[in-house]
């Protein structure tokens, strides 16, 4: 019996101890009319050899195309040591460290993680994770409503240049609690959010302003002006950031005169593979004064009975298992193992390595933009400084081009035309340190041939 | 055993040079947006990092190293194959937004997983996107709200939960903009039907139930509960935390539930990871099909594709940036295929056998069961109120002393309605020998409680740290390391 160790003798001895005639008798309290006749719709068992072969067949069918998509998930080199350690059973098969004394490994690692993320974001404190960046923004908006005691309006401003799925998820998760989201437009020439669009809200009760930096288009934002506007109008500033970029970009804690109040983002770039969308993790950092409004696990250092230092879950009075319907969030289990990966990743790269990854990714994206915009029918959408993504405008619909590239083994970018109809045929591309100049040349040639082989739509 | 902080291993200028491009590159960032000083990240060699984190791992209890009978969490063996074959390079490196034509393999896996979960739950549709149990709960309650709203039944904003419910149930109801009404559990462990009848009305959106309940017994009057709630116009939500107890024996869909979330990291053995990633796939009945969270995998002829807002215009929407915890879903798929239809039924059979055996043996050893007249499900509750009253040793003391004996503690002080309780869930993957050793340890601790109670009150004695001062942790907040 796979994964069940009982011998016939064990079963007899155990039933005797229970005083039951057979195993079926243990289910006697289930009303007979509800008993299931088994699970005929589930296929019969495979052994490990067979499932290994089946999975390899699935994987081979999907292959390994050359990837140029970012759009919220980024392909970076992951040191072998990261997942070799993450998948050790002591991390992989433990649970939430409720029994602190038996979980010091996980707890100390999370404390180290909190230290790294607080420093990376330039804020005082970090929690130990949320589900992902998108749902993290929803949690940040709910937190801002609790934390901004000067505001009663529950109005939050979101840029159009924010990842549109983040906007969707935030609406779904936070929208049931009567929060009103209003949109800030971007400059059609530069791609940055227009700080001037904030002016009409001056003097009004705004709970928080959200800014993604770099934004969904890859464009760098005017973070100082937006942050100062928020604070001048008694609004909190929520920064949505890419952790890799923080090795070279001014961190949210230093935006404007006072710094952003909450930083959130997706931790995936820190040692987590793309894996078709997850599991990733969300991070959140804030100022000490808001700690009791922060959702998610928080680890603190304390002393044991002998006065020796150790680590434990703290401020649990915020959480659902204590506060129940009054909790800061319903979040419980989230993405601990991915945080483990990120902590090991950041330890191996250090500040210097992470800055090199960021700078090399910027360089590769610039080289990609240069190569692709030499192809007739492709041009750059925005002229402002960017991080490691860029929007290209094509002279024809994007989807058929991407399908043609996919047949050549190239995943050429994300088609954002439907989400941004005013841009026209818009393609969001990304190159990280994992793409070589040869990769970029391969893509440019394939694009040129694809464009030659199909007539322009207009 | 003590391991320094990673920052205390650091030396300026040291790094794992093989791990990043060495050609110096200057980032062309406008001065006003440039980072002025480097973040505080470790400066260590690769070996130092590997040794540090390996040593940290050794400070943990885990399923791979210890019996871990944490009630309500289903800490069963996580087969190594599930990890190995979910981490094939093609699966790991696929971008979620890559064209569907490049992902037919993974889409087929997810489609088949949806189909298998429909079969084991008896539900009509499954969406895999929720990233944890609590997010599955959120999706479920949001669907219930969307259903009532679509019928213009705007008054239905109240969610009923039994007092024994997981904390996530009421917290979720609040997040969905609902109010919570608690109903009591009877002394025999069943729901108080009279209270339920009094609680339902035109304001009832639904009820959230776990069955078997959090006190480890099957709700025998589930047919009555269903009738009362449905006749009042409410829907039934099934919290799948305890699905391990009933796999192949009774299906939530057949019990009349309208929506269920499954904890794939419990029942389907994906790893708990020190606190996630989980996966909280949801299943729905016919009437909630239009409201499922997207994306969902659909099939057009021999092609698989994502169904999104265009296909399901009444969907509650998206819960994550992409499609949920795909890597976790792969592990659940591999596990389910390895068990097959018979293996899945054996899960509930042997989880229940182990639980009833452990309960019987602990009772014989002098422990008091909270519901002795009931058949245990896959878990059961011991109450240590006598031990607390007579010897001053409470449930936490027993839990901490168990750590010294090499066992992870059961869940303590949950559910809240049983005093000094241990919620014990052995799971099907434990051997009789392991269960016997646990009984021996509990019996030895009970003797200590009577004769040397300080051994319990001071426990643990043999772990990396002794009992930690939680009050100090919350009052003198130390959440980040600072250089001296």
PDB file of C-alpha atoms in Angstrom, chain A residues 1-6 10-11 14 17-18 23 26-31 33-36 38-46 48 51-52 54-55 58-59 61-64 69-71 73 77 79 83 85 87-96 99-106 108-109 111-112 114-116 119-120 124 131-132 142 163 165-166 169 172-173 176-177 221 223 246 248-251 273-279 292 299-306 308 311-312 314 320 324-325 330 333-338 347-348 350-351 353 356 359 403, chain B residues 3-7 16 19-21 23 25 29 32-35 39-40 42 44 52-54 56-57 59-64 68 73 75 78-79 81 83 85 88 90-97 101-106 108-109 119 131-132 134 138 165 167-168 171-172 174-177 182 218 220 222-223 245 249-250 254 271-278 316 318 320-321 323-327 331 337-341 344-346 348 350 352-354 357 374-375 400 408-409 428-431 460 463-464 466-470 472-474 478-481:
ATOM      1  CA  UNK A   1       0.000   0.000   0.000  1.00  0.00           C
ATOM      2  CA  UNK A   2       1.811   3.162  -1.139  1.00  0.00           C
ATOM      3  CA  UNK A   3       2.820   5.347   1.804  1.00  0.00           C
ATOM      4  CA  UNK A   4       0.885   3.273   4.350  1.00  0.00           C
ATOM      5  CA  UNK A   5       3.073   1.086   6.571  1.00  0.00           C
ATOM      6  CA  UNK A   6       0.486  -1.219   8.184  1.00  0.00           C
ATOM      7  CA  UNK A  10      -0.871  -4.379  12.754  1.00  0.00           C
ATOM      8  CA  UNK A  11      -4.394  -3.907  11.460  1.00  0.00           C
ATOM      9  CA  UNK A  14      -5.168  -2.109  16.268  1.00  0.00           C
ATOM     10  CA  UNK A  17      -7.455  -2.336  20.787  1.00  0.00           C
ATOM     11  CA  UNK A  18     -10.241  -0.152  19.408  1.00  0.00           C
ATOM     12  CA  UNK A  23     -12.029  -0.683   9.373  1.00  0.00           C
ATOM     13  CA  UNK A  26     -14.948   3.155  12.024  1.00  0.00           C
ATOM     14  CA  UNK A  27     -17.132   5.067   9.578  1.00  0.00           C
ATOM     15  CA  UNK A  28     -20.411   3.987  11.172  1.00  0.00           C
ATOM     16  CA  UNK A  29     -21.372   7.535  12.205  1.00  0.00           C
ATOM     17  CA  UNK A  30     -21.654   8.636   8.576  1.00  0.00           C
ATOM     18  CA  UNK A  31     -25.324   8.286   7.577  1.00  0.00           C
ATOM     19  CA  UNK A  33     -27.534   7.289   2.585  1.00  0.00           C
ATOM     20  CA  UNK A  34     -24.499   9.544   2.155  1.00  0.00           C
ATOM     21  CA  UNK A  35     -21.817   6.868   1.815  1.00  0.00           C
ATOM     22  CA  UNK A  36     -19.894   7.115  -1.457  1.00  0.00           C
ATOM     23  CA  UNK A  38     -15.787   4.612  -4.081  1.00  0.00           C
ATOM     24  CA  UNK A  39     -14.055   6.856  -6.610  1.00  0.00           C
ATOM     25  CA  UNK A  40     -14.491   5.205 -10.007  1.00  0.00           C
ATOM     26  CA  UNK A  41     -13.650   8.468 -11.821  1.00  0.00           C
ATOM     27  CA  UNK A  42     -10.103   8.570 -10.434  1.00  0.00           C
ATOM     28  CA  UNK A  43      -7.596   6.625 -12.534  1.00  0.00           C
ATOM     29  CA  UNK A  44      -5.804   3.594 -11.056  1.00  0.00           C
ATOM     30  CA  UNK A  45      -2.496   4.100  -9.248  1.00  0.00           C
ATOM     31  CA  UNK A  46       0.860   4.646 -10.941  1.00  0.00           C
ATOM     32  CA  UNK A  48       6.993   6.158  -9.060  1.00  0.00           C
ATOM     33  CA  UNK A  51       4.573   8.811 -12.843  1.00  0.00           C
ATOM     34  CA  UNK A  52       8.169   9.877 -13.505  1.00  0.00           C
ATOM     35  CA  UNK A  54       4.434  10.547 -17.467  1.00  0.00           C
ATOM     36  CA  UNK A  55       5.685  13.843 -16.019  1.00  0.00           C
ATOM     37  CA  UNK A  58       4.357  16.310 -20.247  1.00  0.00           C
ATOM     38  CA  UNK A  59       7.488  18.385 -19.684  1.00  0.00           C
ATOM     39  CA  UNK A  61       5.881  18.402 -24.805  1.00  0.00           C
ATOM     40  CA  UNK A  62       6.157  21.949 -23.377  1.00  0.00           C
ATOM     41  CA  UNK A  63       9.873  22.234 -24.091  1.00  0.00           C
ATOM     42  CA  UNK A  64      12.115  25.120 -23.095  1.00  0.00           C
ATOM     43  CA  UNK A  69       8.383  37.991 -20.825  1.00  0.00           C
ATOM     44  CA  UNK A  70       8.446  39.747 -17.489  1.00  0.00           C
ATOM     45  CA  UNK A  71       5.134  41.439 -16.635  1.00  0.00           C
ATOM     46  CA  UNK A  73       7.468  37.356 -13.080  1.00  0.00           C
ATOM     47  CA  UNK A  77      19.675  32.807 -12.373  1.00  0.00           C
ATOM     48  CA  UNK A  79      22.084  29.397  -7.455  1.00  0.00           C
ATOM     49  CA  UNK A  83      16.774  24.832  -3.822  1.00  0.00           C
ATOM     50  CA  UNK A  85      18.680  23.639   0.882  1.00  0.00           C
ATOM     51  CA  UNK A  87      14.023  21.111  -0.312  1.00  0.00           C
ATOM     52  CA  UNK A  88      15.732  19.650   2.753  1.00  0.00           C
ATOM     53  CA  UNK A  89      12.981  17.904   4.661  1.00  0.00           C
ATOM     54  CA  UNK A  90      13.635  20.000   7.766  1.00  0.00           C
ATOM     55  CA  UNK A  91      12.429  23.098   5.911  1.00  0.00           C
ATOM     56  CA  UNK A  92      10.204  21.464   3.296  1.00  0.00           C
ATOM     57  CA  UNK A  93       8.139  19.256   5.608  1.00  0.00           C
ATOM     58  CA  UNK A  94       7.854  21.448   8.715  1.00  0.00           C
ATOM     59  CA  UNK A  95       4.851  23.638   9.430  1.00  0.00           C
ATOM     60  CA  UNK A  96       4.154  27.131  10.697  1.00  0.00           C
ATOM     61  CA  UNK A  99       6.058  25.428  18.647  1.00  0.00           C
ATOM     62  CA  UNK A 100       8.905  27.906  18.662  1.00  0.00           C
ATOM     63  CA  UNK A 101      11.424  25.733  20.501  1.00  0.00           C
ATOM     64  CA  UNK A 102      11.100  23.043  17.831  1.00  0.00           C
ATOM     65  CA  UNK A 103      11.233  25.531  14.956  1.00  0.00           C
ATOM     66  CA  UNK A 104      14.217  27.746  15.675  1.00  0.00           C
ATOM     67  CA  UNK A 105      15.675  27.095  12.232  1.00  0.00           C
ATOM     68  CA  UNK A 106      12.674  28.444  10.370  1.00  0.00           C
ATOM     69  CA  UNK A 108      15.777  32.495  12.807  1.00  0.00           C
ATOM     70  CA  UNK A 109      15.739  32.363   9.015  1.00  0.00           C
ATOM     71  CA  UNK A 111      14.101  36.985  11.326  1.00  0.00           C
ATOM     72  CA  UNK A 112      17.082  37.232   8.999  1.00  0.00           C
ATOM     73  CA  UNK A 114      12.813  40.442   7.884  1.00  0.00           C
ATOM     74  CA  UNK A 115      16.134  42.209   8.442  1.00  0.00           C
ATOM     75  CA  UNK A 116      17.094  41.911   4.776  1.00  0.00           C
ATOM     76  CA  UNK A 119      16.917  47.162   4.671  1.00  0.00           C
ATOM     77  CA  UNK A 120      16.166  46.509   1.017  1.00  0.00           C
ATOM     78  CA  UNK A 124      11.776  49.721   9.700  1.00  0.00           C
ATOM     79  CA  UNK A 131       0.695  35.164  -0.967  1.00  0.00           C
ATOM     80  CA  UNK A 132       1.996  37.234  -3.884  1.00  0.00           C
ATOM     81  CA  UNK A 142      -6.784  47.275   3.721  1.00  0.00           C
ATOM     82  CA  UNK A 163       0.162  46.083 -13.221  1.00  0.00           C
ATOM     83  CA  UNK A 165      -3.869  42.320 -12.680  1.00  0.00           C
ATOM     84  CA  UNK A 166      -2.760  43.835  -9.367  1.00  0.00           C
ATOM     85  CA  UNK A 169      -6.955  41.369  -7.540  1.00  0.00           C
ATOM     86  CA  UNK A 172     -11.615  41.497  -5.690  1.00  0.00           C
ATOM     87  CA  UNK A 173      -9.925  41.089  -2.299  1.00  0.00           C
ATOM     88  CA  UNK A 176     -15.978  43.885  -0.442  1.00  0.00           C
ATOM     89  CA  UNK A 177     -15.012  46.281   2.331  1.00  0.00           C
ATOM     90  CA  UNK A 221       8.235  56.997 -11.704  1.00  0.00           C
ATOM     91  CA  UNK A 223       8.398  58.822  -6.655  1.00  0.00           C
ATOM     92  CA  UNK A 246      15.947  48.008  -5.001  1.00  0.00           C
ATOM     93  CA  UNK A 248      20.074  50.116  -7.453  1.00  0.00           C
ATOM     94  CA  UNK A 249      16.940  52.264  -7.022  1.00  0.00           C
ATOM     95  CA  UNK A 250      16.246  54.540  -4.080  1.00  0.00           C
ATOM     96  CA  UNK A 251      14.138  52.405  -1.707  1.00  0.00           C
ATOM     97  CA  UNK A 273      11.485  29.893 -10.412  1.00  0.00           C
ATOM     98  CA  UNK A 274       8.798  31.051 -12.864  1.00  0.00           C
ATOM     99  CA  UNK A 275       6.948  27.709 -12.600  1.00  0.00           C
ATOM    100  CA  UNK A 276       3.903  28.814 -14.581  1.00  0.00           C
ATOM    101  CA  UNK A 277       2.889  31.461 -12.088  1.00  0.00           C
ATOM    102  CA  UNK A 278       3.594  30.162  -8.621  1.00  0.00           C
ATOM    103  CA  UNK A 279       4.165  29.544  -5.880  1.00  0.00           C
ATOM    104  CA  UNK A 292       0.033  46.349  14.725  1.00  0.00           C
ATOM    105  CA  UNK A 299       8.901  36.958  14.016  1.00  0.00           C
ATOM    106  CA  UNK A 300      10.514  38.547  17.043  1.00  0.00           C
ATOM    107  CA  UNK A 301      13.712  37.875  18.953  1.00  0.00           C
ATOM    108  CA  UNK A 302      13.267  37.310  22.667  1.00  0.00           C
ATOM    109  CA  UNK A 303      14.829  35.440  25.597  1.00  0.00           C
ATOM    110  CA  UNK A 304      14.218  31.942  26.924  1.00  0.00           C
ATOM    111  CA  UNK A 305      13.930  30.826  30.560  1.00  0.00           C
ATOM    112  CA  UNK A 306      17.728  30.773  30.832  1.00  0.00           C
ATOM    113  CA  UNK A 308      19.365  32.962  26.064  1.00  0.00           C
ATOM    114  CA  UNK A 311      12.976  33.528  18.071  1.00  0.00           C
ATOM    115  CA  UNK A 312       9.194  33.273  18.155  1.00  0.00           C
ATOM    116  CA  UNK A 314       4.969  37.605  17.822  1.00  0.00           C
ATOM    117  CA  UNK A 320      -7.164  35.185  12.795  1.00  0.00           C
ATOM    118  CA  UNK A 324     -11.161  35.651  14.646  1.00  0.00           C
ATOM    119  CA  UNK A 325     -13.634  38.027  12.970  1.00  0.00           C
ATOM    120  CA  UNK A 330      -7.746  36.013   7.292  1.00  0.00           C
ATOM    121  CA  UNK A 333      -0.571  29.581   5.878  1.00  0.00           C
ATOM    122  CA  UNK A 334       1.114  31.478   3.087  1.00  0.00           C
ATOM    123  CA  UNK A 335       4.420  31.133   1.305  1.00  0.00           C
ATOM    124  CA  UNK A 336       7.038  30.214   3.927  1.00  0.00           C
ATOM    125  CA  UNK A 337       9.151  27.967   1.728  1.00  0.00           C
ATOM    126  CA  UNK A 338       9.558  30.654  -0.929  1.00  0.00           C
ATOM    127  CA  UNK A 347      22.609  35.748   1.264  1.00  0.00           C
ATOM    128  CA  UNK A 348      24.440  34.293  -1.733  1.00  0.00           C
ATOM    129  CA  UNK A 350      24.675  40.044  -1.315  1.00  0.00           C
ATOM    130  CA  UNK A 351      24.170  43.707  -2.089  1.00  0.00           C
ATOM    131  CA  UNK A 353      25.568  40.630  -6.576  1.00  0.00           C
ATOM    132  CA  UNK A 356      25.015  43.454 -10.669  1.00  0.00           C
ATOM    133  CA  UNK A 359      22.335  46.575 -13.717  1.00  0.00           C
ATOM    134  CA  UNK A 403       2.283  32.702 -31.987  1.00  0.00           C
TER     135      UNK A 403
ATOM    136  CA  UNK B   3      23.862  29.205  15.149  1.00  0.00           C
ATOM    137  CA  UNK B   4      24.982  32.812  14.721  1.00  0.00           C
ATOM    138  CA  UNK B   5      22.934  35.131  12.561  1.00  0.00           C
ATOM    139  CA  UNK B   6      23.983  35.159   8.915  1.00  0.00           C
ATOM    140  CA  UNK B   7      24.995  38.804   9.339  1.00  0.00           C
ATOM    141  CA  UNK B  16      29.599  34.055  -3.688  1.00  0.00           C
ATOM    142  CA  UNK B  19      26.432  33.426  -8.704  1.00  0.00           C
ATOM    143  CA  UNK B  20      26.239  36.688 -10.633  1.00  0.00           C
ATOM    144  CA  UNK B  21      27.773  38.446 -13.647  1.00  0.00           C
ATOM    145  CA  UNK B  23      31.730  42.218 -15.492  1.00  0.00           C
ATOM    146  CA  UNK B  25      27.939  47.223 -15.063  1.00  0.00           C
ATOM    147  CA  UNK B  29      19.652  55.649 -13.299  1.00  0.00           C
ATOM    148  CA  UNK B  32      17.387  61.480  -7.931  1.00  0.00           C
ATOM    149  CA  UNK B  33      16.215  57.863  -8.219  1.00  0.00           C
ATOM    150  CA  UNK B  34      19.508  56.137  -7.456  1.00  0.00           C
ATOM    151  CA  UNK B  35      20.109  54.171  -4.277  1.00  0.00           C
ATOM    152  CA  UNK B  39      21.204  47.419   1.568  1.00  0.00           C
ATOM    153  CA  UNK B  40      22.227  45.323   4.545  1.00  0.00           C
ATOM    154  CA  UNK B  42      25.078  39.267   4.051  1.00  0.00           C
ATOM    155  CA  UNK B  44      29.440  35.466   2.860  1.00  0.00           C
ATOM    156  CA  UNK B  52      24.563  28.355   7.944  1.00  0.00           C
ATOM    157  CA  UNK B  53      21.225  27.441   6.403  1.00  0.00           C
ATOM    158  CA  UNK B  54      21.863  23.720   6.678  1.00  0.00           C
ATOM    159  CA  UNK B  56      19.414  26.237  10.754  1.00  0.00           C
ATOM    160  CA  UNK B  57      17.435  23.453   9.110  1.00  0.00           C
ATOM    161  CA  UNK B  59      17.134  23.146  14.481  1.00  0.00           C
ATOM    162  CA  UNK B  60      13.669  22.280  13.115  1.00  0.00           C
ATOM    163  CA  UNK B  61      11.304  19.430  13.791  1.00  0.00           C
ATOM    164  CA  UNK B  62       9.712  18.240  10.552  1.00  0.00           C
ATOM    165  CA  UNK B  63       7.758  15.319   9.161  1.00  0.00           C
ATOM    166  CA  UNK B  64      10.932  13.880   7.678  1.00  0.00           C
ATOM    167  CA  UNK B  68       4.282  15.533  13.942  1.00  0.00           C
ATOM    168  CA  UNK B  73      -2.891  20.176   9.828  1.00  0.00           C
ATOM    169  CA  UNK B  75       1.173  16.310   8.661  1.00  0.00           C
ATOM    170  CA  UNK B  78       5.295  14.182   1.495  1.00  0.00           C
ATOM    171  CA  UNK B  79       6.520  11.665  -1.093  1.00  0.00           C
ATOM    172  CA  UNK B  81       8.605  11.929  -6.110  1.00  0.00           C
ATOM    173  CA  UNK B  83       8.890  17.246  -5.441  1.00  0.00           C
ATOM    174  CA  UNK B  85       8.862  15.480 -10.806  1.00  0.00           C
ATOM    175  CA  UNK B  88      11.569  19.211 -14.047  1.00  0.00           C
ATOM    176  CA  UNK B  90      10.614  22.591 -18.449  1.00  0.00           C
ATOM    177  CA  UNK B  91       7.941  22.936 -15.771  1.00  0.00           C
ATOM    178  CA  UNK B  92      10.063  25.208 -13.558  1.00  0.00           C
ATOM    179  CA  UNK B  93      11.097  27.591 -16.312  1.00  0.00           C
ATOM    180  CA  UNK B  94       7.765  28.159 -17.989  1.00  0.00           C
ATOM    181  CA  UNK B  95       6.554  31.752 -17.843  1.00  0.00           C
ATOM    182  CA  UNK B  96       2.879  31.967 -16.817  1.00  0.00           C
ATOM    183  CA  UNK B  97       2.047  34.314 -19.694  1.00  0.00           C
ATOM    184  CA  UNK B 101       0.488  26.555 -27.426  1.00  0.00           C
ATOM    185  CA  UNK B 102       3.730  26.232 -25.422  1.00  0.00           C
ATOM    186  CA  UNK B 103       1.981  24.908 -22.316  1.00  0.00           C
ATOM    187  CA  UNK B 104      -0.331  22.122 -23.417  1.00  0.00           C
ATOM    188  CA  UNK B 105       1.450  19.672 -21.137  1.00  0.00           C
ATOM    189  CA  UNK B 106       1.002  21.675 -17.981  1.00  0.00           C
ATOM    190  CA  UNK B 108      -3.461  19.035 -19.356  1.00  0.00           C
ATOM    191  CA  UNK B 109      -2.054  18.248 -15.903  1.00  0.00           C
ATOM    192  CA  UNK B 119     -14.638  13.312  -8.480  1.00  0.00           C
ATOM    193  CA  UNK B 131      -3.191  30.098  -2.944  1.00  0.00           C
ATOM    194  CA  UNK B 132      -4.042  28.784   0.527  1.00  0.00           C
ATOM    195  CA  UNK B 134      -7.849  30.955   3.800  1.00  0.00           C
ATOM    196  CA  UNK B 138     -12.378  33.881   0.761  1.00  0.00           C
ATOM    197  CA  UNK B 165     -14.693  26.725  13.702  1.00  0.00           C
ATOM    198  CA  UNK B 167     -10.332  31.275  13.142  1.00  0.00           C
ATOM    199  CA  UNK B 168      -9.999  31.764   9.408  1.00  0.00           C
ATOM    200  CA  UNK B 171     -11.970  36.328   9.656  1.00  0.00           C
ATOM    201  CA  UNK B 172     -12.859  35.416   6.063  1.00  0.00           C
ATOM    202  CA  UNK B 174     -15.382  39.779   7.703  1.00  0.00           C
ATOM    203  CA  UNK B 175     -13.028  40.210   4.751  1.00  0.00           C
ATOM    204  CA  UNK B 176     -15.933  39.491   2.435  1.00  0.00           C
ATOM    205  CA  UNK B 177     -17.973  42.219   4.076  1.00  0.00           C
ATOM    206  CA  UNK B 182     -21.760  31.922  16.057  1.00  0.00           C
ATOM    207  CA  UNK B 218     -18.610  13.468  12.029  1.00  0.00           C
ATOM    208  CA  UNK B 220     -24.375  13.139  12.170  1.00  0.00           C
ATOM    209  CA  UNK B 222     -25.683  16.999   8.332  1.00  0.00           C
ATOM    210  CA  UNK B 223     -28.882  16.251   6.382  1.00  0.00           C
ATOM    211  CA  UNK B 245     -10.924  11.849   7.099  1.00  0.00           C
ATOM    212  CA  UNK B 249     -16.191   7.505   2.016  1.00  0.00           C
ATOM    213  CA  UNK B 250     -18.532  10.456   1.716  1.00  0.00           C
ATOM    214  CA  UNK B 254     -23.357  14.407  -1.864  1.00  0.00           C
ATOM    215  CA  UNK B 271       4.571  20.265   1.591  1.00  0.00           C
ATOM    216  CA  UNK B 272       3.776  22.586   4.490  1.00  0.00           C
ATOM    217  CA  UNK B 273       7.086  24.355   3.906  1.00  0.00           C
ATOM    218  CA  UNK B 274       7.426  25.921   7.364  1.00  0.00           C
ATOM    219  CA  UNK B 275       4.218  27.870   6.707  1.00  0.00           C
ATOM    220  CA  UNK B 276       3.317  27.446   3.069  1.00  0.00           C
ATOM    221  CA  UNK B 277       2.963  27.446   0.130  1.00  0.00           C
ATOM    222  CA  UNK B 278      -0.440  25.933   0.480  1.00  0.00           C
ATOM    223  CA  UNK B 316     -15.733  36.794  -8.624  1.00  0.00           C
ATOM    224  CA  UNK B 318      -8.797  36.947  -9.841  1.00  0.00           C
ATOM    225  CA  UNK B 320      -3.472  36.156  -7.724  1.00  0.00           C
ATOM    226  CA  UNK B 321      -1.322  37.743 -10.375  1.00  0.00           C
ATOM    227  CA  UNK B 323      -2.983  31.242 -11.831  1.00  0.00           C
ATOM    228  CA  UNK B 324      -2.297  30.357  -8.227  1.00  0.00           C
ATOM    229  CA  UNK B 325       0.392  28.109  -6.792  1.00  0.00           C
ATOM    230  CA  UNK B 326       0.970  25.993  -9.893  1.00  0.00           C
ATOM    231  CA  UNK B 327       4.021  24.211  -8.481  1.00  0.00           C
ATOM    232  CA  UNK B 331       2.774  18.036  -6.496  1.00  0.00           C
ATOM    233  CA  UNK B 337      -1.909   9.746  -9.546  1.00  0.00           C
ATOM    234  CA  UNK B 338       0.372   7.665  -7.323  1.00  0.00           C
ATOM    235  CA  UNK B 339      -2.481   6.851  -4.936  1.00  0.00           C
ATOM    236  CA  UNK B 340      -5.082   6.167  -7.577  1.00  0.00           C
ATOM    237  CA  UNK B 341      -8.717   5.427  -6.807  1.00  0.00           C
ATOM    238  CA  UNK B 344      -7.194   7.515  -1.993  1.00  0.00           C
ATOM    239  CA  UNK B 345      -9.780   5.516  -0.086  1.00  0.00           C
ATOM    240  CA  UNK B 346      -7.029   3.901   1.956  1.00  0.00           C
ATOM    241  CA  UNK B 348      -9.177   7.959   5.028  1.00  0.00           C
ATOM    242  CA  UNK B 350      -5.857   4.299   7.739  1.00  0.00           C
ATOM    243  CA  UNK B 352      -9.109   6.909  10.870  1.00  0.00           C
ATOM    244  CA  UNK B 353      -7.654   3.605  12.048  1.00  0.00           C
ATOM    245  CA  UNK B 354      -4.545   5.342  13.401  1.00  0.00           C
ATOM    246  CA  UNK B 357      -6.133   3.335  17.834  1.00  0.00           C
ATOM    247  CA  UNK B 374     -18.050   9.287  19.823  1.00  0.00           C
ATOM    248  CA  UNK B 375     -16.106   7.533  17.103  1.00  0.00           C
ATOM    249  CA  UNK B 400       6.578  21.312  25.531  1.00  0.00           C
ATOM    250  CA  UNK B 408       6.260  17.415  17.781  1.00  0.00           C
ATOM    251  CA  UNK B 409       3.410  18.604  19.978  1.00  0.00           C
ATOM    252  CA  UNK B 428      -2.253   7.400   7.771  1.00  0.00           C
ATOM    253  CA  UNK B 429       1.457   7.376   7.031  1.00  0.00           C
ATOM    254  CA  UNK B 430       2.561   6.647  10.620  1.00  0.00           C
ATOM    255  CA  UNK B 431       3.355   3.094  11.693  1.00  0.00           C
ATOM    256  CA  UNK B 460      11.652  21.795  26.927  1.00  0.00           C
ATOM    257  CA  UNK B 463      16.040  21.750  22.485  1.00  0.00           C
ATOM    258  CA  UNK B 464      18.101  24.627  21.034  1.00  0.00           C
ATOM    259  CA  UNK B 466      14.108  26.627  26.435  1.00  0.00           C
ATOM    260  CA  UNK B 467      10.633  28.076  26.731  1.00  0.00           C
ATOM    261  CA  UNK B 468      10.591  31.537  25.177  1.00  0.00           C
ATOM    262  CA  UNK B 469       9.242  34.707  26.687  1.00  0.00           C
ATOM    263  CA  UNK B 470       6.366  35.597  24.361  1.00  0.00           C
ATOM    264  CA  UNK B 472       8.760  40.118  26.121  1.00  0.00           C
ATOM    265  CA  UNK B 473       8.725  39.389  22.373  1.00  0.00           C
ATOM    266  CA  UNK B 474       5.519  41.386  21.940  1.00  0.00           C
ATOM    267  CA  UNK B 478      13.013  43.120  18.143  1.00  0.00           C
ATOM    268  CA  UNK B 479      12.040  42.376  14.546  1.00  0.00           C
ATOM    269  CA  UNK B 480      15.274  43.136  12.693  1.00  0.00           C
ATOM    270  CA  UNK B 481      18.963  42.755  13.461  1.00  0.00           C
TER     271      UNK B 481
END
